[in-house]
Structure formats: C-alpha cells, structure tokens
Short mmCIF file of C-alpha atoms and ligand atoms in Angstrom, two decimals:
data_model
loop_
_atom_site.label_atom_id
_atom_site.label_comp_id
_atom_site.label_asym_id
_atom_site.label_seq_id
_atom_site.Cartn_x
_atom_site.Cartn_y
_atom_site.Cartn_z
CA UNK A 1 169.85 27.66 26.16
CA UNK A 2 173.19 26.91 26.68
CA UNK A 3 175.86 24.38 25.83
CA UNK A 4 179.81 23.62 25.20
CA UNK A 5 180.57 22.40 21.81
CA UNK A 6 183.98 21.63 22.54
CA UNK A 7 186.68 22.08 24.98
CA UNK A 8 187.35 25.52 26.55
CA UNK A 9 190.29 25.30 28.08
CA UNK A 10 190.88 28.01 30.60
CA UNK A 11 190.04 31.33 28.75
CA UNK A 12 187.66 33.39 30.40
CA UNK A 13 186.00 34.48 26.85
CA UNK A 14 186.25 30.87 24.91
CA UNK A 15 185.01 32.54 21.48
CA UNK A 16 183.75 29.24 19.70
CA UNK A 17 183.40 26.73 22.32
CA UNK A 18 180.05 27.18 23.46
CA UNK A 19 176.58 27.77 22.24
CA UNK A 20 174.14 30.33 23.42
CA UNK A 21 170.22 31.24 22.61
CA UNK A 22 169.08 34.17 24.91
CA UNK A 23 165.43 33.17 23.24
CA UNK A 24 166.02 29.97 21.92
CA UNK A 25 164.60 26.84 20.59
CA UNK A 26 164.82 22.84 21.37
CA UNK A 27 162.98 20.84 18.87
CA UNK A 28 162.97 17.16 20.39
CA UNK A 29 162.00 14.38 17.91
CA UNK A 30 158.99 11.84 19.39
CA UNK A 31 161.69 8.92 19.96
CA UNK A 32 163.13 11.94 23.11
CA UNK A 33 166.12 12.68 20.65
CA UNK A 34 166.90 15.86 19.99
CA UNK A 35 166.30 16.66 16.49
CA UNK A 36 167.06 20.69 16.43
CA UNK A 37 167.95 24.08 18.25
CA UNK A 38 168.69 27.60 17.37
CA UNK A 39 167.50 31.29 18.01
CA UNK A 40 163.49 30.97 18.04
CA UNK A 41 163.61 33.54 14.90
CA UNK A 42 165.43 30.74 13.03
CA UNK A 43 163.72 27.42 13.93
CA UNK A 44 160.27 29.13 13.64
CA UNK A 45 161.53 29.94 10.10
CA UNK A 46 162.21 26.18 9.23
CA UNK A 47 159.38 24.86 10.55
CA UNK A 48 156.13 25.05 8.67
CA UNK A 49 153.95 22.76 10.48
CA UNK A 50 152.64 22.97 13.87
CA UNK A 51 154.40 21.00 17.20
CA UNK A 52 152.70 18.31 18.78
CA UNK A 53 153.40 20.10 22.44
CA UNK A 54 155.28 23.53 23.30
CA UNK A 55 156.76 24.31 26.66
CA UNK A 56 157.60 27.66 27.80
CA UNK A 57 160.73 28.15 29.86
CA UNK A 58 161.28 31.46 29.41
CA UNK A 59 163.83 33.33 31.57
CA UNK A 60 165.48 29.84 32.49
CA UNK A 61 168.51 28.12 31.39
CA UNK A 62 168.15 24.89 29.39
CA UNK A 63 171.72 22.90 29.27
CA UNK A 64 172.65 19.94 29.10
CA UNK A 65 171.66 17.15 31.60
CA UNK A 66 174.79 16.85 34.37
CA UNK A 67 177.06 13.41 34.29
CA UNK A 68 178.56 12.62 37.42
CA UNK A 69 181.89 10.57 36.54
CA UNK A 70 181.96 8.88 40.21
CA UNK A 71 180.62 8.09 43.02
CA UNK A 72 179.14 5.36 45.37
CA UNK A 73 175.23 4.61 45.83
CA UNK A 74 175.63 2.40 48.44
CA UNK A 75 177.29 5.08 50.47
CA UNK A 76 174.34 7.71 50.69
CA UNK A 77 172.99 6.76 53.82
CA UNK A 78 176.33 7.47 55.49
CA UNK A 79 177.16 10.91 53.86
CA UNK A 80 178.62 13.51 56.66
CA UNK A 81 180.06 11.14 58.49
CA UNK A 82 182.18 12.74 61.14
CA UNK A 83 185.93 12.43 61.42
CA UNK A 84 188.70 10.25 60.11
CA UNK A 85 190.43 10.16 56.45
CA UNK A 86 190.39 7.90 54.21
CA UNK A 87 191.77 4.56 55.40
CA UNK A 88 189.88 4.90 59.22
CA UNK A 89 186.65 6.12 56.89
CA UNK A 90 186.48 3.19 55.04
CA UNK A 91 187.05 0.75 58.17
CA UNK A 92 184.30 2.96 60.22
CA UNK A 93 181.72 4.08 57.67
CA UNK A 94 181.72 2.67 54.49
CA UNK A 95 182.71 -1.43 54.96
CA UNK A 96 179.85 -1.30 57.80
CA UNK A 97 177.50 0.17 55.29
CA UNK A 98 178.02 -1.93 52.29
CA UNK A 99 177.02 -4.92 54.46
CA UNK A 100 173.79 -4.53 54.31
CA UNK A 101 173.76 -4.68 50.15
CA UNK A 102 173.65 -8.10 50.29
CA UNK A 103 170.18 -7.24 50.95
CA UNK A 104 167.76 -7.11 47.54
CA UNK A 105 164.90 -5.13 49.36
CA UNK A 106 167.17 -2.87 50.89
CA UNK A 107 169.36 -2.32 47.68
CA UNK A 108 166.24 -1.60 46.15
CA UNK A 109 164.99 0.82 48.39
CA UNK A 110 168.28 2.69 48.46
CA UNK A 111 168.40 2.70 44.45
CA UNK A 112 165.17 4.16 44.49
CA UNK A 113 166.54 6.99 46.64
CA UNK A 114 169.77 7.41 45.39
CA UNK A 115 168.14 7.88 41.94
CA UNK A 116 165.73 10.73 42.98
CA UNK A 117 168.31 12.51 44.43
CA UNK A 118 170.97 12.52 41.41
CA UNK A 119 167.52 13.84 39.40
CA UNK A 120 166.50 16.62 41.37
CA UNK A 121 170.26 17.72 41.48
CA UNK A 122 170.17 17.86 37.59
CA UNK A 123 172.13 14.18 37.34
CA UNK A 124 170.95 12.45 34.39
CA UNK A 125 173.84 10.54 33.91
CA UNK A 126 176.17 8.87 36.27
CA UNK A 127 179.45 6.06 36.33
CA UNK A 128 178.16 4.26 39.37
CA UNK A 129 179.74 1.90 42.15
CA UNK A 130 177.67 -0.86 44.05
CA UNK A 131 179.40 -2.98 46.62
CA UNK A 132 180.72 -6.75 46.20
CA UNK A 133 177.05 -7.88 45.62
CA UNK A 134 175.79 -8.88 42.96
CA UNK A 135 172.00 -8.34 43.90
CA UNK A 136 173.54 -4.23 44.47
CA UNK A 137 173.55 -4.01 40.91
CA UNK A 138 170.71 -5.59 39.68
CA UNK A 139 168.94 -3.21 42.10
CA UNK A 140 170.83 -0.53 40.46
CA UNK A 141 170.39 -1.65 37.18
CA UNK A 142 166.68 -2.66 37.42
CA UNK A 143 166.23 0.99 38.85
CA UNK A 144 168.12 2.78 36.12
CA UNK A 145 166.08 0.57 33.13
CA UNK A 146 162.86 2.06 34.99
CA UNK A 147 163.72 5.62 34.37
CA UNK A 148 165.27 5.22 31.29
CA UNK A 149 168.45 6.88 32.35
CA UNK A 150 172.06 6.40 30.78
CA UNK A 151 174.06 5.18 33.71
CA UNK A 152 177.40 2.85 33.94
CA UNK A 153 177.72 0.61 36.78
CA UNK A 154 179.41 -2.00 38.52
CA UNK A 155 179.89 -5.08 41.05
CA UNK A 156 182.65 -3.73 43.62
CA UNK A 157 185.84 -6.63 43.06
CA UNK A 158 187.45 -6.99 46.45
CA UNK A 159 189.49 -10.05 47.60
CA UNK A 160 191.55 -9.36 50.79
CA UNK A 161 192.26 -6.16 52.88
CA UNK A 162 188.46 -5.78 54.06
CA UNK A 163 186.31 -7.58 56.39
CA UNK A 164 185.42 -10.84 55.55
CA UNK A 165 181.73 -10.87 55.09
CA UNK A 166 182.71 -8.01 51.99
CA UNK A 167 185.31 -10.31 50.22
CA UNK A 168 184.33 -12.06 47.31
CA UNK A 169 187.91 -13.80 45.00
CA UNK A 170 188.95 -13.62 41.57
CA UNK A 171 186.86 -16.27 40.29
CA UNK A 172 183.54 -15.20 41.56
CA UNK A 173 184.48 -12.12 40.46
CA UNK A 174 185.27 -13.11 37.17
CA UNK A 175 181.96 -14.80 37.17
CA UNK A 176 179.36 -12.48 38.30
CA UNK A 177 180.59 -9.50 36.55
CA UNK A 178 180.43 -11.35 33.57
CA UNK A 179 177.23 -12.50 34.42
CA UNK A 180 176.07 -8.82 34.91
CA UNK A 181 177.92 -8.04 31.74
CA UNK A 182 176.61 -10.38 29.55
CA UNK A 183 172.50 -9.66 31.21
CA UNK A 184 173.02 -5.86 30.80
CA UNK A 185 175.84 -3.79 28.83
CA UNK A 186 174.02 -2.31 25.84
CA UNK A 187 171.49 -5.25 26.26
CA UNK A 188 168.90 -3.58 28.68
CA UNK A 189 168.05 -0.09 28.82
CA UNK A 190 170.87 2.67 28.79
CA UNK A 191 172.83 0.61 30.87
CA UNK A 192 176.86 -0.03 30.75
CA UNK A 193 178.67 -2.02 32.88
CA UNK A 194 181.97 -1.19 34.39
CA UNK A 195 184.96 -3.52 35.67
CA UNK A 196 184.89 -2.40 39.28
CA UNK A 197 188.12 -3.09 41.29
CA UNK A 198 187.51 -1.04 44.41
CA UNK A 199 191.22 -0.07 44.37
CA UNK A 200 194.53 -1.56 44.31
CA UNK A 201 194.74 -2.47 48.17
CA UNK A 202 191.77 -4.76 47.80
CA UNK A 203 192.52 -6.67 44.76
CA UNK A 204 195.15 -9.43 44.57
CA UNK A 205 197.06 -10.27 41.45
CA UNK A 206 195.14 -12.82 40.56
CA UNK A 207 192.13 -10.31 41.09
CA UNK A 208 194.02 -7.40 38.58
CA UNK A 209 194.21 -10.46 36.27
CA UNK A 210 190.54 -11.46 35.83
CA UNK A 211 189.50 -7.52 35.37
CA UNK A 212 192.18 -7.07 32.72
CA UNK A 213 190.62 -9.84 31.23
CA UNK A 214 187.22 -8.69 31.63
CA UNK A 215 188.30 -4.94 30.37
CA UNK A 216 189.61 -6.98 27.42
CA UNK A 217 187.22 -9.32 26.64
CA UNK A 218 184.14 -7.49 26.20
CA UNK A 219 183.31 -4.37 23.45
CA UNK A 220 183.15 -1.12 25.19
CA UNK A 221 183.08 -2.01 29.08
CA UNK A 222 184.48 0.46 31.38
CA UNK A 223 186.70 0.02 34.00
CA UNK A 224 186.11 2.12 37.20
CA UNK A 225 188.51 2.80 40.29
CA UNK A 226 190.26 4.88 42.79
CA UNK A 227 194.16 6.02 42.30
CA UNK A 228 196.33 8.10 44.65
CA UNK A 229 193.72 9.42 46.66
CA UNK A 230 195.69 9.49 50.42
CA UNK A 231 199.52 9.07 51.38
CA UNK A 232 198.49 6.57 53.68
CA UNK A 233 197.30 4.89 51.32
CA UNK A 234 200.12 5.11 48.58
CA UNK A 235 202.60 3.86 51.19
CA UNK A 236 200.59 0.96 51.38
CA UNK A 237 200.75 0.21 47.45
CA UNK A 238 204.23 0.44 47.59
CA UNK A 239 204.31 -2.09 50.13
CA UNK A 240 202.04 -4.45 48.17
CA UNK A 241 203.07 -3.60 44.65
CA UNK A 242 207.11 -3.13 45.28
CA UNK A 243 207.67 -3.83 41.62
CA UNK A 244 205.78 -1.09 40.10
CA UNK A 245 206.90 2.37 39.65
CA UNK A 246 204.02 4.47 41.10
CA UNK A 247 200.37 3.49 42.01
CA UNK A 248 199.34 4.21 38.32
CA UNK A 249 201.58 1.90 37.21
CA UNK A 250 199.94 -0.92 39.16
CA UNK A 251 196.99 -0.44 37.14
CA UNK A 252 199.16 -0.35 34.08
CA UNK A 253 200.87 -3.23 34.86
CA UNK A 254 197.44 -5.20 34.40
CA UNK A 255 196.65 -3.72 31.44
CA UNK A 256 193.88 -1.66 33.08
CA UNK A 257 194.80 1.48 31.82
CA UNK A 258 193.26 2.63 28.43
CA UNK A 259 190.01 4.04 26.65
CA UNK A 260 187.19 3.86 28.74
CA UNK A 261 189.20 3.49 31.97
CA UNK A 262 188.12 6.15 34.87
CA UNK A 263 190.30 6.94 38.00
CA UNK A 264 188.80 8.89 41.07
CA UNK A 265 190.50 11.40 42.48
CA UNK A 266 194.55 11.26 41.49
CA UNK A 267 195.16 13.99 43.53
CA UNK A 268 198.83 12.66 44.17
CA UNK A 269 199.68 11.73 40.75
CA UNK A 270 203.64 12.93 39.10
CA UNK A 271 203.53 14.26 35.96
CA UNK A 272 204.66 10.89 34.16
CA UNK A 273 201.41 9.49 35.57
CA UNK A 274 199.46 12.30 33.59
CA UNK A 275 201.10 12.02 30.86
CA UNK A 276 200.17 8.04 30.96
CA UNK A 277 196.92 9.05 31.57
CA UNK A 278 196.65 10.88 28.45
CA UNK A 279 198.59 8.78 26.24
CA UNK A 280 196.42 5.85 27.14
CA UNK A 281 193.08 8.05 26.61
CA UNK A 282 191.92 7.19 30.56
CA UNK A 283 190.22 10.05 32.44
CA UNK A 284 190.24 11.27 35.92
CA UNK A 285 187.22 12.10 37.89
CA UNK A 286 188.45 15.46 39.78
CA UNK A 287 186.01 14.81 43.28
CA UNK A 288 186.85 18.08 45.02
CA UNK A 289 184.21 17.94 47.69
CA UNK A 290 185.13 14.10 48.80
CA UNK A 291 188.78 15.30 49.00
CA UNK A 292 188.57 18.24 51.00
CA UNK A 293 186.22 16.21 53.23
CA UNK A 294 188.26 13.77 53.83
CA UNK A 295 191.47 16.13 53.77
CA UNK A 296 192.97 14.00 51.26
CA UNK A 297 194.20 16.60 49.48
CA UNK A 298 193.81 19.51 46.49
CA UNK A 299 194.03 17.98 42.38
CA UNK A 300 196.11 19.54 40.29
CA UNK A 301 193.92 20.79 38.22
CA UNK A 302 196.61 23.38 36.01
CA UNK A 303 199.13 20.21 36.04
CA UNK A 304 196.15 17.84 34.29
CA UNK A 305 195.20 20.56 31.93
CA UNK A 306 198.57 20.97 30.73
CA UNK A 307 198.84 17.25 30.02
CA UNK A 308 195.58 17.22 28.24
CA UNK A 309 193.95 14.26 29.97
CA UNK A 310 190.39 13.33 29.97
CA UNK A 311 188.69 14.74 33.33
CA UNK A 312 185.10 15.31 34.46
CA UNK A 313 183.79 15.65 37.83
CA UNK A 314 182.97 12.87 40.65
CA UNK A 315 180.55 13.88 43.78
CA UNK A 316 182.33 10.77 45.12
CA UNK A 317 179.34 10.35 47.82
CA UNK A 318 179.14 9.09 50.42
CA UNK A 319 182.82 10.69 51.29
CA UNK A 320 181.54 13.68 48.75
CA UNK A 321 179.51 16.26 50.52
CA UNK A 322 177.05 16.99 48.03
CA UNK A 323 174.80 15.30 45.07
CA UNK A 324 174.78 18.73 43.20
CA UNK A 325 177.42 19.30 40.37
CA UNK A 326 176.95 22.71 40.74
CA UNK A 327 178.27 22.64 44.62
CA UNK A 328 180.93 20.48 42.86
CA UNK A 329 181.52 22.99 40.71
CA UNK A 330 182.01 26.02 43.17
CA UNK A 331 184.37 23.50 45.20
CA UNK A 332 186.64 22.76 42.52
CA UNK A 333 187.20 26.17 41.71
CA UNK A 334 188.23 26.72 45.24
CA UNK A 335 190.83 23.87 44.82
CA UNK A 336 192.31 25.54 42.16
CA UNK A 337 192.63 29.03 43.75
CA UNK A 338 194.12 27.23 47.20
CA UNK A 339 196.65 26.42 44.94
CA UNK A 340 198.22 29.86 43.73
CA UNK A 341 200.16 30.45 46.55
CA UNK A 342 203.09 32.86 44.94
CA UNK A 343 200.72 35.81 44.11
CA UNK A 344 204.15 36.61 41.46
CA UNK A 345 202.98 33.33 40.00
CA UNK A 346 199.33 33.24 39.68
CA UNK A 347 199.20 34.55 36.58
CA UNK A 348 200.93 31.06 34.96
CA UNK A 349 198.35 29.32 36.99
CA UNK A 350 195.34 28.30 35.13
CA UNK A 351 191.87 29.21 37.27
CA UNK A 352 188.44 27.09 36.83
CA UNK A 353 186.55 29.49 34.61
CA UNK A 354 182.83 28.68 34.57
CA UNK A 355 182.96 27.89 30.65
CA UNK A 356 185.62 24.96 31.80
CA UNK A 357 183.21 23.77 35.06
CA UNK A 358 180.20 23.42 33.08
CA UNK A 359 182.14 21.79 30.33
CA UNK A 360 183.78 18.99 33.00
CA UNK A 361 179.83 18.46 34.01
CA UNK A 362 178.66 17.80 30.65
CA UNK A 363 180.39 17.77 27.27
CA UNK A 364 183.95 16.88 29.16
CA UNK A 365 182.27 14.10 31.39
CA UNK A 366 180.88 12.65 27.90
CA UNK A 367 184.12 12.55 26.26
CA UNK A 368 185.88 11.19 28.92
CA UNK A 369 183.07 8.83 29.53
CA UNK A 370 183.71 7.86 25.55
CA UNK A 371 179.68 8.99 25.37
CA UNK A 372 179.77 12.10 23.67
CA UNK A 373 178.11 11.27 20.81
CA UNK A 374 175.08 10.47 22.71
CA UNK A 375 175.00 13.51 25.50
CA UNK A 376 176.84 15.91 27.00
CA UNK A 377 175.45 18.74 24.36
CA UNK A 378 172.15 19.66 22.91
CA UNK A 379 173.17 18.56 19.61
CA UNK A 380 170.89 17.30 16.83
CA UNK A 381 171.17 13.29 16.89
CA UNK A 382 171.65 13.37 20.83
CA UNK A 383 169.23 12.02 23.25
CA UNK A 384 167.05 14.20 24.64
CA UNK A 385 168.72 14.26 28.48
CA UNK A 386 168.84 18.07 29.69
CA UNK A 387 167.62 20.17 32.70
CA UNK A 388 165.97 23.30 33.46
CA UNK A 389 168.03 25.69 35.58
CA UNK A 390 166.06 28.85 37.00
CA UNK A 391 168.54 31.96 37.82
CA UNK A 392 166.44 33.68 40.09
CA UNK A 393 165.74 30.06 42.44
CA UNK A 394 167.12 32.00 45.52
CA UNK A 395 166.62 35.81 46.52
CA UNK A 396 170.38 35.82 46.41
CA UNK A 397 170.83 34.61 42.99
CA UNK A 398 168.18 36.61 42.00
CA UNK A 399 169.95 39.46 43.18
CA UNK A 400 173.11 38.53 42.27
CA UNK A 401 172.23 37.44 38.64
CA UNK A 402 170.72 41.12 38.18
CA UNK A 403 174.49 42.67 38.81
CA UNK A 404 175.98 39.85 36.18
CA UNK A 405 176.62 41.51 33.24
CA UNK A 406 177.80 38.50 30.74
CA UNK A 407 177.55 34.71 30.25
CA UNK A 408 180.41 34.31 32.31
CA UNK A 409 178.99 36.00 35.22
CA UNK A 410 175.50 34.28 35.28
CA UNK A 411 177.24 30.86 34.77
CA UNK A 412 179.67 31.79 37.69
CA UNK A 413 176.86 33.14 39.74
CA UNK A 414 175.17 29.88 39.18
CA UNK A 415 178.33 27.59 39.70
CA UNK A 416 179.05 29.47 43.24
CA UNK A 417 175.03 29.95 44.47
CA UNK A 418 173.30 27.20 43.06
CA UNK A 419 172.00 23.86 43.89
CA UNK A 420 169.26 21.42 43.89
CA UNK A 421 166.31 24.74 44.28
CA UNK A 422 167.85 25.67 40.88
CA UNK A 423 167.00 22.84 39.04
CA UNK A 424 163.06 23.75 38.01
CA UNK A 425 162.37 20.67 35.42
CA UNK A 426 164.70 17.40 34.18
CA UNK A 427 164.10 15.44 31.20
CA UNK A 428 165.41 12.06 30.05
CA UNK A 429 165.52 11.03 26.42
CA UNK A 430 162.79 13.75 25.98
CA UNK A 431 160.44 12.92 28.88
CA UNK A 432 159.79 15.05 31.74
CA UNK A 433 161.12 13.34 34.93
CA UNK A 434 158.23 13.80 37.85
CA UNK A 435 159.76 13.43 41.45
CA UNK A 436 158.17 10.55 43.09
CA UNK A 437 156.29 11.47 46.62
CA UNK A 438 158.77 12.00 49.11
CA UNK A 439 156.41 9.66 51.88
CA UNK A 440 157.87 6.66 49.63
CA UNK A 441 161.32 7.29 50.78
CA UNK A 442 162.74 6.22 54.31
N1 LIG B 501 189.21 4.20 47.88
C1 LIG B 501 188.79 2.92 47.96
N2 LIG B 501 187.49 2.83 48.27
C2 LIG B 501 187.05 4.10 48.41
C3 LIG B 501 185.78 4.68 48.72
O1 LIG B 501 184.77 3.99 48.95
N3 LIG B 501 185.72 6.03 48.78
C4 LIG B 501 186.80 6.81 48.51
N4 LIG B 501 186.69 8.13 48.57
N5 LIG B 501 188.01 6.31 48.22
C5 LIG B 501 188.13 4.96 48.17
ZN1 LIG B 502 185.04 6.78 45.45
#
C-alpha cells in the first residue's frame, strides 16, 4: 500500500511525505469509507473481532484511486486524430464531434463508454467537460450517479467564434447551468458542477459576466477552462481582449480566477501569471500528452513549482493521447527533461520524481480540486476510492521491477511501463467496480 500524505516537492527521497506498507492493511468501514490502515502486524493487533470479508492482494500495489483534473468526454470518439494544432483541430475534429451531443441516446451511449474507460485506467475521479448541451450533462451526470463515482462536470458556455449550430448566449447559459446546478451540485450522487467557459475566444463579455456570476453565486462550484495553450491562439486574445494584460488576466478581469478555479494547460504563462495563480489559490491541469500532440508546447513545470501553485494532471482527451495517468505520468516527466537544455544548468532544474507524479495524480489533484479531504489518500475518514496496481502486469515490468531496488524505482518503473494491463481491481466508495461486457459498447 502506498500513498502521499503531503506534498513532495522534487526530492528524490521525500522522508515524510508518503506512506508505505510492504504487507499492509485497509480496513474499509460498511458505508465504503475507509476507516483504517497500517502494517498487517499492527491492525491485526487492534482488531479483536473478525471482518465481514478479506481480500488478498498480495504482491500488488494498493494507492489511491487516480483524479484526472481535465479533459473532454465528448471528444473520445475522435482521439488520434491526425494533423493540425490547436486552432485547425478544433475547426476539423472537435466542433464536428460535439454536434452530435445534442443527441440524449448518443450522449448516453458515449458516457457509458467514456466511463469504463477512465475505470479500467485506474480513474475514479475526474473534472469533466460536455459540450454546449445541456442533455451532454445529464447523460454525464446520470452516468456518474450510477456508479457512484466523484466526478465534476459541466455545460460547455460558448457564444460566438464557433459554428453556429454549437453556440448557445449568455442568457441560456446563465440559465441551464444554473438549472444543472441547482438539479445536481452536492444534490445527487458525488456530483459537482463546474462553470464551463470553453475558453476566452468563445465567450463574449457579456458571457465572462454571467459565469462570474455563476462562480459567485453558488457554494463551492468550480469553474473549468483552457488558458495559454497555443500562440495562435494568444494572439487572438490580445486581439479580442486589448485591455487586459495577458490571457490570465482576462479571466481575472471577470472575477474568474480564485479557489476552485482550474486552467488546462498554461503552458505559455509569465511568471506574474503564476504567481496570480497561486495567490488566488487556482490550479493548473499540466496535460503533457494533449500538448505534445498537438505541438502546443512543453509546461514549465520547475517555473510552477517554484511559484507554489496548485497543479494536477489533465489527459485532456480527445487532443490527449491516452486515458491512463500513468502514460500521463511518464509524458510529463519527459516534458520536464526536454527542458534542461544547458547540461551546466540541469542541476537548478527541478526533474518529475515519481514521489511528485503520483502525488499530481492523487493527493495534488485533490487539493487542487479543493477535495482532499474526501480522496486523494487512503486516510481514515476518506471514501473508499482506490485501485489495485499489479507490478509484474507485463513481462517487462516484471523484469524490470525485479532490478528496482527502492520505492522510487518500482514507482518509476511503473510511471514509465505501465498502463491500463496494470490496473488488476478498482473500487469506488468501497465497492469493487466490475467492467461491463465489452459487446455493450459500439
Ligand atoms: N481550447 C479550447 N477548446 C479546447 C479543446 O477542446 N481542447 C483543447 N486541447 N484546447 C482547447
Ligand atoms: Zn481541453
């Protein structure tokens, strides 16, 4: 068993910050919260009466369920979609495929999907965008409330700079999202909604207005968008937003950036904008597959741990390559090594250690989700939302794991080899998740 307790930063040995039981115990109250854990010698000591049911997953890794701070459902069908960046991506791929969201059935059907394939990555958490319908998230929603999973989720706000048929206007948007709001956010389920501009190109004024309002008027909504992804797309900000000092500001300017705020990607971001990032307690989802997909770029990853912001990691599908974390993982530590390039300097440059990746996929994502006290660790008090990793899924990681010497190894081992195969079991609020038949998908 294996968990962060709290942040650790970028040393390779982070002493305190993490739990670990070679033979452990997780003792899992009937409500699926999690109600103990320690070395087996200890909790068998504590206990004197017999469980009602005892697993065995000996040999395997039991951590904490993965969060996934971004990304789009109603893009999976058009993952790996060849060519373009960002601007011609959205035009070719992704306007054409939210189209057909204002679809129930087929919303449904793709929910159903898109859920089973966040699970069997290890994804039991996720900050979710739907398109400008408002039937794409109550097929989200509905979905979510099925399974019992803790997700956040929103109706995409889009008013101009898109094709028609995907424009909705600041009053409709107002209304349905409040609708949604008002039918779901810690009403139903584990459900949160979040106040979805798409991004600053799409929104007018009066569009920025009625989410600030929204992100203002009700307890603990989120507020979910995209910031300085692509130059092409900064250029254009400037040229819509002339008044505002940098793209981050434009959000700012609303009042949209605070607690509970989440920006993908901000690969392009000065160091004032991190530092307003930080002051204003807003994370960043780092999405390092989506960006070097779409060549939009490498985060600066040493730059945002110097200011101390809130950051997790996004998959960012359908531009993001891969539902898996883990691959997430392995390609965000590549981002950060592509980006020593004085070998005199590398050692002032901070590297992705696995302690720090597995803390931005759980315990980080939580706090800059504002959730940690419910997941993100295997904590007493937390619900019950964790995973079963198996080290020897592949013959290469089984060969590779028997060369890794410490913690650090294994975890790295499984950060740079792993994927779906690795995860053997998922649980959510204390219930084994069972994969539906795959015949029931398209
Ligand atoms: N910026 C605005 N919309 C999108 C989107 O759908 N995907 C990505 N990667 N960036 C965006
Ligand atoms: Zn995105």
């Amino acid at each position: 068993m294996f968990f962060l307790v709290s942040d650790p930063g970028t040393a390779i040995d982070p002493g305190n910050a993490y739990r670990y039981y070679e033979d452990g115990i997780l003792v899992l109250n009937s409500d699926g919260y999690i109600a103990d854990i320690g070395s087996a010698e200890h909790i068998q000591s504590r206990y004197t009466f017999a469980p009602h049911e005892i697993i065995d997953y000996s040999g395997k890794f039991v951590v904490p369920g993965f969060i996934d701070a971004h990304l789009h459902y109603p893009q999976t069908e058009i993952i790996a979609s060849y060519g373009h960046q960002l601007m011609q991506w959205l035009e070719h791929y992704a306007f054409r495929a939210e189209k057909r969201f204002a679809d129930k059935t087929y919303a449904e059907t793709i929910s159903r999907f898109f859920f089973n394939e966040l699970l069997r990555n290890g994804t039991t958490t996720a900050l979710i965008f739907g398109t400008v319908h408002q039937v794409s998230v109550e097929a989200l929603f509905e979905e979510a409330e099925k399974l019992n999973m803790r997700i956040i989720g929103g109706k995409v706000m889009m008013d101009r700079n898109a094709p028609k048929s995907l424009l909705d206007s600041p009053e409709s948007a107002y209304t349905e999202s409040k609708g949604l709001i008002e039918t779901w956010h810690n009403k139903r389920g584990r459900i949160h909604y979040a106040v979805t501009p798409r991004f600053a190109i799409t929104s007018s004024e009066a569009q920025l207005k009625a989410a600030q309002q929204l992100y203002h008027e009700f307890d603990e909504v989120y507020l979910h968008t995209h910031v300085s992804e692509n130059w092409d797309e900064i250029e254009q900000i400037k040229q819509l937003f002339p008044s505002s000092t940098s793209y981050l500001n434009v959000y700012n300017d609303f009042g949209l950036v605070g607690p509970r705020a989440i920006f993908a990607h901000g690969i392009h971001l000065s160091k004032a904008e991190f530092d307003l990032l930080a002051e204003k307690e807003a994370a960043i989802a780092f999405c390092p597959t989506s960006n070097l997909f779409l060549g939009s770029g490498l985060f600066n990853f040493t730059q945002a741990q110097h200011a101390g912001i809130r950051l997790a990691l996004g998959s960012d599908i359908g531009a993001g390559t891969s539902f898996s974390l883990l691959k997430t993982m392995a390609e965000a530590y590549k981002v950060v090594q592509l980006q020593k390039k004085n070998p005199a300097e590398s050692g002032k440059q901070t590297e992705l250690t696995p302690f720090k990746a597995f803390y931005l996929a759980t315990l980080g994502a939580a706090k800059a989700l504002h959730i940690e006290n419910k997941i993100g660790s295997l904590h007493p008090g937390k619900e019950g939302d964790f995973i079963v990793l198996n080290p020897n899924a592949t013959p290469l990681m089984r060969l590779r794991m028997q060369t890794a010497q410490s913690l650090a190894e294994r975890l790295f081992a499984f950060m740079m080899l792993a994927d779906d195969r690795a995860v053997e079991a998922v649980y959510l609020m204390g219930k084994r998740w069972i994969a539906p038949d795959v015949n029931r998908f398209p």
